[in-house]
Amino acid sequence: MEYKFSEIEEQIKKFWSDKNIYRVGDAESGKPKYYVLDMFPYPSGAGLHVGHPLGYIASDIYSRYKRMKGFNVLHPMGYDSFGLPAEQYAIQTGQHPAITTEQNIKRFREQYDKMGFCFDWTREVKTSDAEFYKWTQWIFIQLFNSWYNNSTDKAENISSLEKIFTTEGNANVKAAHAEVKIFSADEWKKFSESEQQEILMQYRLAFLSEAYVNWCPALGTVLANDEVKDGVSERGGYPVERKLMKQWMLRITAYAERLLSGLNDLQWSESIKEAQRNWIGRSEGASAKFQIADSKLQIEVFTTRPDTIFGVTFLTLAPEHELINQITPDSHKKEVEEYVLYAKNRSERERMTEVKKITGVFTGAYAIHPFTGKQIPVWIGEYVLAGYGTGAVMGVPGHDSRDYGFAKHFNLEIIEVVSGGDISKEAFEGEGKNINSTFLDGLKTVDAKKKVIDEIEKNKIGERKINFKLRDAVFGRQRYWGEPIPIYYDEQNIPRVVDENDLPIRLPEVDKYLPTETGEPPLANAKNWKYKNKFEFEKTTMPGWAGSSWYLFRYMDPHNKNAFAGKDKLDYWKQVDFYIGGSEHATGHLMYFRFWTKFLKDLGLIDIEEPAKRLVNQGMIQGVSAKVFKNNFNFKTAPQSIAYKRFASKYITDSATIENIVDVFLCKDFVVNDSQKSSLPFLLSDINLPVDFADFTKYQFDIKAFYESGDNRAKNVLFIFIGGIFLNGKFFFDAGVNNYSFGFTAIPEKMSKSKYNVVNPDDIIEKYGADCFRMYEMFLGPVEMSKPWDTKGIDGVSRFLRKLWKLFYSDDGKWLVTNEAATNDELKILHKTIKKVEDDIEKLSYNTSVSAFMICVNELTDLKCHKAEVLKDLLLILSPFAPFTTEFLWQEMKQGGSIVTTNFPKVREELLVENSFEYPIAINGKTKTKITFALDKEISTIEKEVLDMEILKKYFEGRAPKKIIVVKGKMINVVV
RNA sequence: GCCCGGGUGGUGGAACUGGUAGACACGCAGGACUUAAAAUCCUGUCGCCCGAAACGGCGGUGCGGGUUCGAUUCCCGCCCCGGGCACCA
């Protein structure tokens, strides 16, 4: 019988689905639980490429393994199905995003099924399902109804805060909040309803706030910090500007400390933890208030180096600082206003690219140094950020490089207050001993910090303070395809949450997915969409990360109508034991879902502090692009194109054909060739050609096939190679040349449709089978590592599977398996492999387990072993990797049940005990020969025997060996 | 600039906690089978040197140094590649 993988896969797929083999029960299973989760995919229109399954295969193997080890394994899959691409498509075509999304999901599902993943599809969830987003909205309501109590260090219901306000005002409340004035209980009671709500809003965890946001005019929406890369939108690459807008926000900063300290106990990669630590950006220091001369105003600064306070020679304010107007004397108004205007008009992007440019202006005001009483000038500089600290810094040019640059540029005084550097050359930012600092003189930096903060607090100048870089998260999007925010505006225009019983607030139908003419979000297009038929709903929707911030809990109880998940289910499944996904989510999703988890815990809804114990980041499988060169000017208008046309006219006389040329592609070798290069205008960039026509072994691109495929990019395009050209299906050669070769360069880069380098797993599965595909992706290297996709080695895995098959069937199709008892050698091979594979799976070192299987099958083949006793265990340990083939053979062996639900075999350690070892014998650390000794042999006897060995004599060269080291079971080293 | 990874044959990659560097696979070369091809199987394959061969010699894990009986592994300095952050006071 031949190994026909496609037939086997079909048959086994049916077998599994008939038996509902992947259905997962809950606590009643009586087994310990294990939760394996893949990061939520966005169902894109392009389907899966070979890069996506890397993580899925890894988690699938782990899930199957854990199941065979006696765990009740939850391994679900679903879709993060709200998102931009479907909406963009809707804007272009008018097609409802729900329809596109549904089609894409169907495609994804087909692909998942082909790969044999053990997902329990009865637990599938989709964020765009009203049954799902009902609970996303519900959690938002809880956030709105909560405040963060710093005294108890948890979120509490807003009613407890109101109670405090009515009894004692807000002076002693320790809470995470925005700027609020201090009021007494009496004052609180006298506030109007709208004033009270305004104040409460400053405390809520979901709140409406005026804030500088990243506004992307091209997308017509606001982006979160992590959605902006290099001043442009991460998706689409459109410019982003800073804009003051009223926005729904989440007070993630309340959780900064817990998000930071929680990292320590997580089994996550160091790089992700580090990225989160940087993102949270905790710094310890002090705040200090500087009195403005001849004024009642004070400027508060934050510093991490309060020990350098005697080195302050100026203050710098951010251009957005609110006191600028009040402190600037008339004499300086004009210059200051001009500068502020200039700074405001500078986009984030400009400011970032011109980091080294020093700009600023003197306000004309002076501040009084709190310790020396000296007057110091107050400046404005754009190097100070409005959003961090207090938006003002104390300028210590001697010990801060930015202050140093600023002082040099504007000729301000520089004082050395910490010894150890040379401040005539550069700022000294290291630690040392204080000088020129009165009561701090002689103190080491650590002690000086402590002392000065004590003084600052004693004199009520300021206080010890901890600052975070982490910003509150913007939660509203001017978009259609997202969860409606469950807020309405009452008669007084006070924002209120809708009643929980009215959830879900369904996404209304609109006839246009674009913002309205007045600039309102798309939801404003909805007709008759009012809460209780009279109140205006909030028109923005939630961002892409809302649903994914809590989805892990929904899988535990996906159909629950009364809660986001039932208490019993939450108690049983607790949290994700093993989470796998891309590292690009380091500061986005992975931060938000930790935040929501902590919040739900504070409400007493769940019992865990962290959503995922262990996190593995799978590497990216890059596509290998076929790059050729292309002119980078407009071919129709640029004068350079004439040179190309002249070149083409060497071969083609018909001028109309030449005039029609719209572009030119050059083969790699042509560009590398100097004499050719000099005859052409050298303005080149590279462009990708579809990999389907590229031969990566010879680096040859088939232009003719490309042209004949009907691709528009090949039409009227002049292809130049060495010795000839290709135009519209025809080759033209130099005299004497008749072999064409269109060379390209192979570059690994991210796999993407736009780069024409996508490899579809369906094609690979069709050619080699799903098991082979799964094993090959694992065989490529460690899961965490990125690597270019390359089919070069896949034949090795394919050969392995056929070799395995041959242990069961002869070439002419006879069943070979016998019930003979296995020999010791055979059992040893088997159990060595079981042990190795078990260890490797735990470590996620799948590439080495695949080699172990290969070694095992090779050795059994050499021994002509066809014994059931050995083969059935081999099938079991291989089944997480190659589920189809192993299940098929399992059934052929009449073992009963399904291999999926059978237990993993136990290693028989006693078979692996060696009683002798072949020692490598090294002279001065270099291995020279080998000798076998019994393992229980006395070391002193070994030493003696080795030193007497005839073969070693020549290395001693007459010298007596100085020393001999014997490490039992490892090696022997003789020092001469 | 700062913070994380990483650098091993022609290629993907192995090597437990400091103990035989290059497992396994691809590719390549030679051979067997075949009319032929595919498939399959066998042999070799880090480099250099001697040789008929060797369980011969020398070198070798990005570079330079160090610790050690022994270093791909630990320490110091440097170079290169990938990723993240970036005027964060």
PDB file of C-alpha atoms (C1' of nucleotides) in Angstrom, chain A residues 271 274 283 303-304 355 383 385 388 393 402 469 779-780 782 792 796 799 802 847 851 854 858 930 955 965 970-971 973, chain B residues 3-4 11-14 16 19-21 23-27 39-41 55-58 69-70 84-85 87-89:
ATOM      1  CA  SER A 271      12.745  41.043  25.550  1.00  0.00           C
ATOM      2  CA  GLU A 274      11.936  44.641  28.924  1.00  0.00           C
ATOM      3  CA  SER A 283      11.360  56.748  37.259  1.00  0.00           C
ATOM      4  CA  THR A 303      13.486  65.565  38.336  1.00  0.00           C
ATOM      5  CA  THR A 304      15.185  62.229  38.813  1.00  0.00           C
ATOM      6  CA  VAL A 355      15.932  65.841  17.495  1.00  0.00           C
ATOM      7  CA  TYR A 383      12.742  69.587  23.954  1.00  0.00           C
ATOM      8  CA  LEU A 385       7.408  67.435  26.480  1.00  0.00           C
ATOM      9  CA  TYR A 388       5.556  63.919  30.711  1.00  0.00           C
ATOM     10  CA  VAL A 393      12.224  70.866  33.843  1.00  0.00           C
ATOM     11  CA  ARG A 402      20.039  68.153  26.814  1.00  0.00           C
ATOM     12  CA  LYS A 469       6.025  57.274  30.794  1.00  0.00           C
ATOM     13  CA  PHE A 779      12.146  21.268  11.583  1.00  0.00           C
ATOM     14  CA  LEU A 780      13.263  24.663  10.226  1.00  0.00           C
ATOM     15  CA  PRO A 782      13.525  26.988  17.016  1.00  0.00           C
ATOM     16  CA  LYS A 792      14.825  23.297   0.140  1.00  0.00           C
ATOM     17  CA  GLY A 796      13.972  15.373   3.893  1.00  0.00           C
ATOM     18  CA  ARG A 799      11.320  11.066   2.917  1.00  0.00           C
ATOM     19  CA  ARG A 802       7.659   7.523   3.683  1.00  0.00           C
ATOM     20  CA  ASN A 847      13.327  20.928  15.569  1.00  0.00           C
ATOM     21  CA  SER A 851      15.613  14.866  14.211  1.00  0.00           C
ATOM     22  CA  MET A 854      14.381  10.630  12.008  1.00  0.00           C
ATOM     23  CA  ASN A 858      16.551   5.207  10.519  1.00  0.00           C
ATOM     24  CA  LYS A 930      38.812   6.831  22.684  1.00  0.00           C
ATOM     25  CA  TYR A 955      52.104  12.380  23.046  1.00  0.00           C
ATOM     26  CA  ILE A 965      41.364  14.351  35.103  1.00  0.00           C
ATOM     27  CA  LYS A 970      32.117  12.355  30.268  1.00  0.00           C
ATOM     28  CA  MET A 971      35.794  12.452  29.365  1.00  0.00           C
ATOM     29  CA  ASN A 973      42.027  14.681  30.075  1.00  0.00           C
TER      30      ASN A 973
ATOM     31  C1'   C B   3      17.707  48.338  25.950  1.00  0.00           C
ATOM     32  C1'   C B   4      16.980  43.217  24.399  1.00  0.00           C
ATOM     33  C1'   U B  11      22.524  25.921   3.334  1.00  0.00           C
ATOM     34  C1'   G B  12      18.627  25.267   7.645  1.00  0.00           C
ATOM     35  C1'   G B  13      20.468  24.199  12.082  1.00  0.00           C
ATOM     36  C1'   A B  14      22.587  20.498  16.671  1.00  0.00           C
ATOM     37  C1'   C B  16      22.551  18.929  28.830  1.00  0.00           C
ATOM     38  C1'   G B  19      33.631  18.142  29.045  1.00  0.00           C
ATOM     39  C1'   U B  20      34.309  14.199  21.862  1.00  0.00           C
ATOM     40  C1'   A B  21      32.142  21.010  17.826  1.00  0.00           C
ATOM     41  C1'   A B  23      23.687  15.676  15.435  1.00  0.00           C
ATOM     42  C1'   C B  24      19.526  15.614  11.925  1.00  0.00           C
ATOM     43  C1'   A B  25      18.313  17.368   7.178  1.00  0.00           C
ATOM     44  C1'   C B  26      19.149  19.915   2.486  1.00  0.00           C
ATOM     45  C1'   G B  27      22.619  20.500  -1.314  1.00  0.00           C
ATOM     46  C1'   A B  39      11.676   6.982  -6.913  1.00  0.00           C
ATOM     47  C1'   U B  40      14.800   4.152  -3.765  1.00  0.00           C
ATOM     48  C1'   C B  41      19.392   2.481  -1.691  1.00  0.00           C
ATOM     49  C1'   C B  55      41.343   5.146  15.814  1.00  0.00           C
ATOM     50  C1'   G B  56      47.858  10.658  11.372  1.00  0.00           C
ATOM     51  C1'   G B  57      49.207  16.233  11.867  1.00  0.00           C
ATOM     52  C1'   C B  58      47.569  21.394  12.065  1.00  0.00           C
ATOM     53  C1'   C B  69      43.284  20.610  33.009  1.00  0.00           C
ATOM     54  C1'   G B  70      39.537  21.824  29.256  1.00  0.00           C
ATOM     55  C1'   G B  84      12.302  47.321  20.447  1.00  0.00           C
ATOM     56  C1'   C B  85      12.481  52.354  22.471  1.00  0.00           C
ATOM     57  C1'   C B  87      14.509  64.900  23.523  1.00  0.00           C
ATOM     58  C1'   C B  88      10.922  60.721  29.280  1.00  0.00           C
ATOM     59  C1'   A B  89      13.957  65.453  32.760  1.00  0.00           C
TER      60        A B  89
END
